[in-house]
Short mmCIF file of C-alpha atoms in Angstrom, two decimals:
data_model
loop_
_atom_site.label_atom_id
_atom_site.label_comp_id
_atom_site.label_asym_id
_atom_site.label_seq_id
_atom_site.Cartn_x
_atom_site.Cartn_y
_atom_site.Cartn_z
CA UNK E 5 22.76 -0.56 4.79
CA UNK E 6 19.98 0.46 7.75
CA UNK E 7 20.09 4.07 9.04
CA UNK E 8 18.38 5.22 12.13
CA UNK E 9 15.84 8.24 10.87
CA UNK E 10 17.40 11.68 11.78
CA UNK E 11 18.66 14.61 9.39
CA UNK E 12 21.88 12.50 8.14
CA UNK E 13 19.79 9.56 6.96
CA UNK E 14 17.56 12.18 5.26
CA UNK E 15 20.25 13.56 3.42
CA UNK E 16 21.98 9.82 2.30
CA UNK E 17 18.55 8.96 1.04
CA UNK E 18 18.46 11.64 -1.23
CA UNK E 19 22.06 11.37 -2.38
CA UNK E 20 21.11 7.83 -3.00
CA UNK E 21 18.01 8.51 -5.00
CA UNK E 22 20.06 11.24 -6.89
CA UNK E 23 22.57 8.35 -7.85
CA UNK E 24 19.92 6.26 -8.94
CA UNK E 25 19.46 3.92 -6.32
CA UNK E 26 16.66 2.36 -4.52
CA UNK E 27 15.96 3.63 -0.97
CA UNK E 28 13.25 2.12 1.39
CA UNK E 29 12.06 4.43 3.89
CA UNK E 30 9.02 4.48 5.84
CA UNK E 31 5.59 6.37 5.76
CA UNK E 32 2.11 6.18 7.67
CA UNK E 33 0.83 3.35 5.79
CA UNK E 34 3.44 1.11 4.82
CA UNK E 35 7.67 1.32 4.03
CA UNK E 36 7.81 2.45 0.62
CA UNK E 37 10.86 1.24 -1.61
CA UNK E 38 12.15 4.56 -3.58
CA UNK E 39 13.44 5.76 -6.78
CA UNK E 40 13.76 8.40 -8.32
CA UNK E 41 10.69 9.03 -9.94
CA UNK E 42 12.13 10.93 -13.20
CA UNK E 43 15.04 7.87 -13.51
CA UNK E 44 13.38 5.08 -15.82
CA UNK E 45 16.46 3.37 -15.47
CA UNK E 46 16.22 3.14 -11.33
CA UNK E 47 12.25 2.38 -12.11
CA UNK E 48 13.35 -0.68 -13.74
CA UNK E 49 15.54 -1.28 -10.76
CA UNK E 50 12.22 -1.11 -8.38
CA UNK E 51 10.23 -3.90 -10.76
CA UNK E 52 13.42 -6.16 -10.28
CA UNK E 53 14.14 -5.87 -6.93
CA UNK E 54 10.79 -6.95 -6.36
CA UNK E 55 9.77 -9.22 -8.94
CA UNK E 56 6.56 -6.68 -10.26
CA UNK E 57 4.88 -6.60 -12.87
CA UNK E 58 5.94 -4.10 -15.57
CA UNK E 59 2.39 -3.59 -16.35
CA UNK E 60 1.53 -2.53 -12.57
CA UNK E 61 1.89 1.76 -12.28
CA UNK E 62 3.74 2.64 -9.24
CA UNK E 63 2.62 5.83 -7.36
CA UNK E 64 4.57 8.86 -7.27
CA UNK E 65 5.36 10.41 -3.84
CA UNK E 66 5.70 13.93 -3.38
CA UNK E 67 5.91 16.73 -0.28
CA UNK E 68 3.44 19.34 -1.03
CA UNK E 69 0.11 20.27 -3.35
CA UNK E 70 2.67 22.74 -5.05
CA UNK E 71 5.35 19.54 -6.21
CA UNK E 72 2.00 17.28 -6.87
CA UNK E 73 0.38 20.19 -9.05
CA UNK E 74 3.87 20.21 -11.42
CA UNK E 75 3.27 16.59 -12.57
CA UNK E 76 -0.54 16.08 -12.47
CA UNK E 77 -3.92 18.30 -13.57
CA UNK E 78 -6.03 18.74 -10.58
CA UNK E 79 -9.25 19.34 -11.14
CA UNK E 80 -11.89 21.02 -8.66
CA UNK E 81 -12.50 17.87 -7.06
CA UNK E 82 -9.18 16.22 -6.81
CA UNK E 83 -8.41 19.95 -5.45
CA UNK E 84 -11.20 19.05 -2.91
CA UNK E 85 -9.83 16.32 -1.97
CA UNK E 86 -6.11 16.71 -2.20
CA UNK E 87 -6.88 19.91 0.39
CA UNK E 88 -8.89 17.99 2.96
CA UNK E 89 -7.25 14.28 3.38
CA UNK E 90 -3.33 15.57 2.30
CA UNK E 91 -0.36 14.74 4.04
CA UNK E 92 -2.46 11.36 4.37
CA UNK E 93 -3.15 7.88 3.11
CA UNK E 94 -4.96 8.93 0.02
CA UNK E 95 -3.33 8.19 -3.33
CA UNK E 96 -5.17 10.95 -6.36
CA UNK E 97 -5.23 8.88 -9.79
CA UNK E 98 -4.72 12.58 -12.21
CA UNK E 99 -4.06 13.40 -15.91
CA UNK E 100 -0.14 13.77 -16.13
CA UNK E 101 0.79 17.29 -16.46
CA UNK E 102 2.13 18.04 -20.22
CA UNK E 103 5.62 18.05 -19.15
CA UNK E 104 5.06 15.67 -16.34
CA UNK E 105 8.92 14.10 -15.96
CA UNK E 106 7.79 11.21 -14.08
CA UNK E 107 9.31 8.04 -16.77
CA UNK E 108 6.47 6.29 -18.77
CA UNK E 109 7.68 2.75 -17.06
CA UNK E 110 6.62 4.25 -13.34
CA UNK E 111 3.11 5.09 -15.47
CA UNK E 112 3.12 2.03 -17.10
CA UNK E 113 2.28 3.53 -20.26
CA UNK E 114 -1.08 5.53 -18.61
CA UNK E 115 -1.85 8.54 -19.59
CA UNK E 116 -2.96 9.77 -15.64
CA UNK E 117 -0.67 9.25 -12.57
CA UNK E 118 -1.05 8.44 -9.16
CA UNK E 119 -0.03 10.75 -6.50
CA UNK E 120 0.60 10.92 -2.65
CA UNK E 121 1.96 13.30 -0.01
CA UNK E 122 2.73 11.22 2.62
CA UNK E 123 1.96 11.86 6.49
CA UNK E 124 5.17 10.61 7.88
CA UNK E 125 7.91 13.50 8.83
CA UNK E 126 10.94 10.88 7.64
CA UNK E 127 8.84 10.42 4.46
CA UNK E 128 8.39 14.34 4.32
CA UNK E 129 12.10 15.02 5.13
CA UNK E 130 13.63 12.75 2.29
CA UNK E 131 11.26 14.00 -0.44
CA UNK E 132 12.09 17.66 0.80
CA UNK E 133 15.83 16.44 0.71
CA UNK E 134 15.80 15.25 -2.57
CA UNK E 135 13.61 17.49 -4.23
CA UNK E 136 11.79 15.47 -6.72
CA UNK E 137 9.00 12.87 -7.24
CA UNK E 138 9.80 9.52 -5.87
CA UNK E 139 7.97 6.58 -6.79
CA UNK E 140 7.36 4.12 -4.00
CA UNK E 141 5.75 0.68 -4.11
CA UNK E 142 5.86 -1.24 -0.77
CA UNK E 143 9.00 -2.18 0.08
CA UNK E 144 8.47 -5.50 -0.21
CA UNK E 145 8.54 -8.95 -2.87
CA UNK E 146 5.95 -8.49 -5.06
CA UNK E 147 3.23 -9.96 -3.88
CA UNK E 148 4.20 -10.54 -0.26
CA UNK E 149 2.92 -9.19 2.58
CA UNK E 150 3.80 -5.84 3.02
CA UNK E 151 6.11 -4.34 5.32
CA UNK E 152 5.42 -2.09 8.47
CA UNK E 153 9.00 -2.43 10.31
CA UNK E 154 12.49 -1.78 8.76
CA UNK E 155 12.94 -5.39 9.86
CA UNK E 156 10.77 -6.70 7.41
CA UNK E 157 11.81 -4.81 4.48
CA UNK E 158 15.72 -6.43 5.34
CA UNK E 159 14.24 -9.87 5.59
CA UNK E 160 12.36 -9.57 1.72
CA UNK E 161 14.78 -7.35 0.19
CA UNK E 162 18.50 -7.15 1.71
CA UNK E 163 20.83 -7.28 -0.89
CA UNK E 164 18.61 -6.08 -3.33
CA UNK E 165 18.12 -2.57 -2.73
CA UNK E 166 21.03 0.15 -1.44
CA UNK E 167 19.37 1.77 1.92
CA UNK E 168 17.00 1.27 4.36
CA UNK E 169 15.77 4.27 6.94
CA UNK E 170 14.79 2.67 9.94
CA UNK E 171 11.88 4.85 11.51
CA UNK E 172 10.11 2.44 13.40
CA UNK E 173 6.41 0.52 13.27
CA UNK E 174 4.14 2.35 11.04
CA UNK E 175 0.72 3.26 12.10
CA UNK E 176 -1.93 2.85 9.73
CA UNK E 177 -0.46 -0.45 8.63
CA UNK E 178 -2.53 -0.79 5.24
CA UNK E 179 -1.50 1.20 2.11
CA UNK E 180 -3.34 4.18 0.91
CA UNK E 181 -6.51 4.46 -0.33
CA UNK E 182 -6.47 5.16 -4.36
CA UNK E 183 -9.08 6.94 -5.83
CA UNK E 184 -9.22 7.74 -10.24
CA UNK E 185 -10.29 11.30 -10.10
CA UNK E 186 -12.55 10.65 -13.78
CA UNK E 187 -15.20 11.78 -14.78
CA UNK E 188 -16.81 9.39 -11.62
CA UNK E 189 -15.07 9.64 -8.87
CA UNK E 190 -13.69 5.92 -8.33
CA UNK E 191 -12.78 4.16 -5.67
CA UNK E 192 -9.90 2.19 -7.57
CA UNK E 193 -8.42 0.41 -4.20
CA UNK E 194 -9.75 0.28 -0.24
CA UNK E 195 -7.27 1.61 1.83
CA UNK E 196 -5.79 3.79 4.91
CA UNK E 197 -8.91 6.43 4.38
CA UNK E 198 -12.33 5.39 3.97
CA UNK E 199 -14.78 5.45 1.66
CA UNK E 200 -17.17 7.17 3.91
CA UNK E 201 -14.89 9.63 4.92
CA UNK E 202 -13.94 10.84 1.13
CA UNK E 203 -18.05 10.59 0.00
CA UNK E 204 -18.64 13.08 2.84
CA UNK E 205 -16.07 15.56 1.38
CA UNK E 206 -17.52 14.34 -2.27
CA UNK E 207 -20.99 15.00 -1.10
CA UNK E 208 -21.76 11.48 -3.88
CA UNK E 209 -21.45 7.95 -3.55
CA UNK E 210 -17.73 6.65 -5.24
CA UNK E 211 -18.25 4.65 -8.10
CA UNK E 212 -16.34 1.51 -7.90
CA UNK E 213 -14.08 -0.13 -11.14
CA UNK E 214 -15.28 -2.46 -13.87
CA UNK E 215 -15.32 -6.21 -12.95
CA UNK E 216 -12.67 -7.17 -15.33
CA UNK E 217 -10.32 -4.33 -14.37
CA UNK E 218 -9.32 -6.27 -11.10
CA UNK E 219 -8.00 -9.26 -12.74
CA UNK E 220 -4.46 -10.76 -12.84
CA UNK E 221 -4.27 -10.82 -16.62
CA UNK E 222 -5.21 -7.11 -17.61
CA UNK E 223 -3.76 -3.87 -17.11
CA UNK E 224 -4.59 -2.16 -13.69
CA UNK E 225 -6.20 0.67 -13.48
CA UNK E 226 -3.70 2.23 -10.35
CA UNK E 227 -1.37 0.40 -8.25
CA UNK E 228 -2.28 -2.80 -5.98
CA UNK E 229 -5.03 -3.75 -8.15
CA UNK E 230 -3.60 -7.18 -9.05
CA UNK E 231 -6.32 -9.82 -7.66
CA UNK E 232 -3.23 -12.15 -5.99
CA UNK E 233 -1.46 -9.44 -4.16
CA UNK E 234 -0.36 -8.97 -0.47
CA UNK E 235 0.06 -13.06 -0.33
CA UNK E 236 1.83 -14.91 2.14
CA UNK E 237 3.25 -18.32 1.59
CA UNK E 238 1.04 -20.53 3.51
CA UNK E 239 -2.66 -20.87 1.87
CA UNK E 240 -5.77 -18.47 3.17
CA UNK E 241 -8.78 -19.47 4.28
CA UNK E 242 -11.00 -16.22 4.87
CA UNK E 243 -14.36 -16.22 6.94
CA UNK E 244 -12.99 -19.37 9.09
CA UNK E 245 -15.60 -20.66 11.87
CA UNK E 246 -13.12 -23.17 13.19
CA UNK E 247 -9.11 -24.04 13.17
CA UNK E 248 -8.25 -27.21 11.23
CA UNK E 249 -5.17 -28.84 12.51
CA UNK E 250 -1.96 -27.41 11.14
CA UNK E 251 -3.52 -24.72 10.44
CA UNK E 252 -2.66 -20.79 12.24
CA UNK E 253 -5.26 -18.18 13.47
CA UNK E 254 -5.43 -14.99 12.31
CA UNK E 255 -8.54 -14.03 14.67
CA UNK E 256 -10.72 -10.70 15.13
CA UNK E 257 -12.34 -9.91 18.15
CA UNK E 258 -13.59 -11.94 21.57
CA UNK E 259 -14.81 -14.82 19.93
CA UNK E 260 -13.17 -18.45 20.68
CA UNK E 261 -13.38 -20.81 17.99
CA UNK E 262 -13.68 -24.64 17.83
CA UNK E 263 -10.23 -26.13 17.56
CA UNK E 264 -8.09 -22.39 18.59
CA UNK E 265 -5.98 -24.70 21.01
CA UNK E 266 -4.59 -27.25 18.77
CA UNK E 267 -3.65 -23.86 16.21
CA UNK E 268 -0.17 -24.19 14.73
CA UNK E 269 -0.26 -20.15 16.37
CA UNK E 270 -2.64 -17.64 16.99
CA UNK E 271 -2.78 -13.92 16.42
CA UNK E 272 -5.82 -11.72 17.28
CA UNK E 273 -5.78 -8.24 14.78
CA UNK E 274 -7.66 -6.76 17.68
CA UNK E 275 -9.08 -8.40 21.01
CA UNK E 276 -11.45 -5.20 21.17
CA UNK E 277 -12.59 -5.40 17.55
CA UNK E 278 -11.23 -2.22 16.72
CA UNK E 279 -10.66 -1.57 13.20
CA UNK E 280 -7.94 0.78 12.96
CA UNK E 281 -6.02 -1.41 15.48
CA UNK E 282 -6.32 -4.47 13.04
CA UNK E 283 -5.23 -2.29 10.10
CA UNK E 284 -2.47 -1.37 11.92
CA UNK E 285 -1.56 -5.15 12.87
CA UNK E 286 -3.00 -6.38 9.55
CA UNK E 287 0.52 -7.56 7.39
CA UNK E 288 3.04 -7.82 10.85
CA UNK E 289 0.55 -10.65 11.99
CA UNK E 290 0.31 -12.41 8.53
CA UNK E 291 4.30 -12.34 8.25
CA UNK E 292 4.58 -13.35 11.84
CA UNK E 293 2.12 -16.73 11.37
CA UNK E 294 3.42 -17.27 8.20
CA UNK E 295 7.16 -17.72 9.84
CA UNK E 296 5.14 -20.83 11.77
CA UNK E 297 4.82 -22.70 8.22
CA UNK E 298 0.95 -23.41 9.00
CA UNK E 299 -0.58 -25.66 6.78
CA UNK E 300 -2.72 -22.98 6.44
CA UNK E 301 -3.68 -19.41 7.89
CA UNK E 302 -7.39 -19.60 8.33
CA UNK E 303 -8.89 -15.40 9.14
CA UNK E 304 -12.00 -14.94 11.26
CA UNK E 305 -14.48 -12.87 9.17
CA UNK E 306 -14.14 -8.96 9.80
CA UNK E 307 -16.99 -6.50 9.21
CA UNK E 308 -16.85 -4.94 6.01
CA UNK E 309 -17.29 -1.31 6.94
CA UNK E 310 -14.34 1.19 7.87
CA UNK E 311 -11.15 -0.01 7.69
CA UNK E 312 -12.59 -3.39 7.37
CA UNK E 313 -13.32 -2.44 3.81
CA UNK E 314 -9.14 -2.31 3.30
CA UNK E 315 -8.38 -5.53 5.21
CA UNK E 316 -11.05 -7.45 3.83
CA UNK E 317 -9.60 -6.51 0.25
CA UNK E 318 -6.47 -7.40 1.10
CA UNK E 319 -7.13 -10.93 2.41
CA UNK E 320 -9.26 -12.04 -0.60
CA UNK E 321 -6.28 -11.21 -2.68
CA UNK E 322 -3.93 -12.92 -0.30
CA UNK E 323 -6.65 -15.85 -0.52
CA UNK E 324 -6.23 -16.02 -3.97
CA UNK E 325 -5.25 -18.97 -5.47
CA UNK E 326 -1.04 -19.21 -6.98
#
């Protein structure tokens, strides 16, 4: 069932959370697929519907510093923080407050717990509605691209899930940004806020996560740290200088390469090389040349600075190999 966003659609999302269904709904970054945070039976529901990893945390979503404050330990810094990038894309990774009710499968067995207020008034007006953390993965398969229109949440997940609020495109198009308040400030996952934004209210360089923490095989440190993640179905080929045949174009910028014309399609994140604008277009475009069934989707190489930091993550883990 789709809903148009509005007051009534607010108020069947949180009777459906309450019952312990699974609601997608959509924020700034990307739709998130809902449950009822404190509910480890309609946690289990989320893992199925999308095929994830038990061992991958899921991030609890919440409308204010008060609600976040109830389930996680804030520190001065993650106070910083929390106060100068919340409602926004920035996901806190916090020690779980000692009567935290979030279920241990959302936590995956952590001890700390990731946490988001959400810049999105639908977003805002559900979790108001309902009243308690809600976990919310993208609303996607795991491991597909993830969805920034209602319409692509129905095409991975209809009759799987109980409710989908329809509140149009997104518009920061990547998820959030996750940073492990520790003892280091980490930067655990490139996202919606950049780095250089969150040093300059750190006033310190972020430390960045241990090599072998961003591997399939081992426990993530916070959600979307699985190295094949955000993966279409059609092969990647990242930092392409010319278009095989069969193969799509996911391009960045002016530049013409040899071979565009015979492309199976071509998409360009941003004629004007505009970061934020290829965020924003970054997972429509790859689910709109994947429908082609290229041979293969080769990417233009994108700066890595900004924004570009996020995309660039999440095409090497759509490049991995499956």
């Amino acid at each position: 069932m789709t809903l148009p966003a509005g007051q009534a659609a607010a108020e069947a999302a949180a009777r459906t959370l309450a019952a312990g269904g699974l609601v997608a709904f959509p924020t700034e970054t990307v739709y998130g697929l809902g449950a009822d945070a404190a509910n480890a039976t309609a946690v289990a529901h989320i893992y199925r519907a999308k095929g994830r990893p038990a061992f991958n945390p899921l991030i609890a979503h919440v409308p204010d510093l008060a609600a976040a404050r109830r389930i996680g330990r804030f520190d001065a810094r993650a106070l910083r923080l929390a106060e100068a990038f919340w409602p926004g894309p920035l996901t806190l990774v916090v020690p779980k407050s000692d009567d935290c009710p979030v279920s241990d499968l959302a936590t995956a067995g952590l001890d700390t717990l990731a946490i988001r207020i959400p810049a999105h008034p639908v977003a805002e007006a559900i979790l108001r509605a309902f009243g308690g953390a809600v976990v919310a993965p993208s609303a996607n398969i795991s491991g597909h691209v993830s969805p920034t229109l209602a319409a692509h949440v129905e095409s991975d997940l209809a009759g799987r899930i109980d409710l989908i609020i329809d509140g149009g495109p997104v518009t920061v198009g990547v998820e959030s940004t996750i940073l492990g308040c520790f003892e280091a400030p980490m930067l655990l996952r490139p996202g919606g806020l950049s780095r250089e934004r969150i040093e300059a209210v750190l006033g310190a360089p972020l430390a960045r996560p241990p090599i072998e923490a961003d591997g399939d095989d081992s426990q993530p440190l916070a959600p979307g740290m699985l190295a094949s993640h955000y993966a279409p179905r059609a092969s990647v080929r990242l930092h392409a200088r010319d278009v095989a045949p069969g193969e799509a174009l996911l391009a960045f910028g002016p530049a013409h390469l040899p071979g565009q014309e015979a492309a199976a399609a071509v998409m360009n994140l941003s004629h004007a090389a505009d970061l934020d604008e290829a965020a924003a277009n970054l997972f429509g475009y790859l689910r709109a040349l994947d429908a082609k069934s290229p041979r293969a989707i080769a990417v233009m190489a994108i700066p890595e600075e900004g924004l570009g930091e996020a995309i660039n993550d999440r095409l090497r883990r759509a490049a991995v190999a499956r």
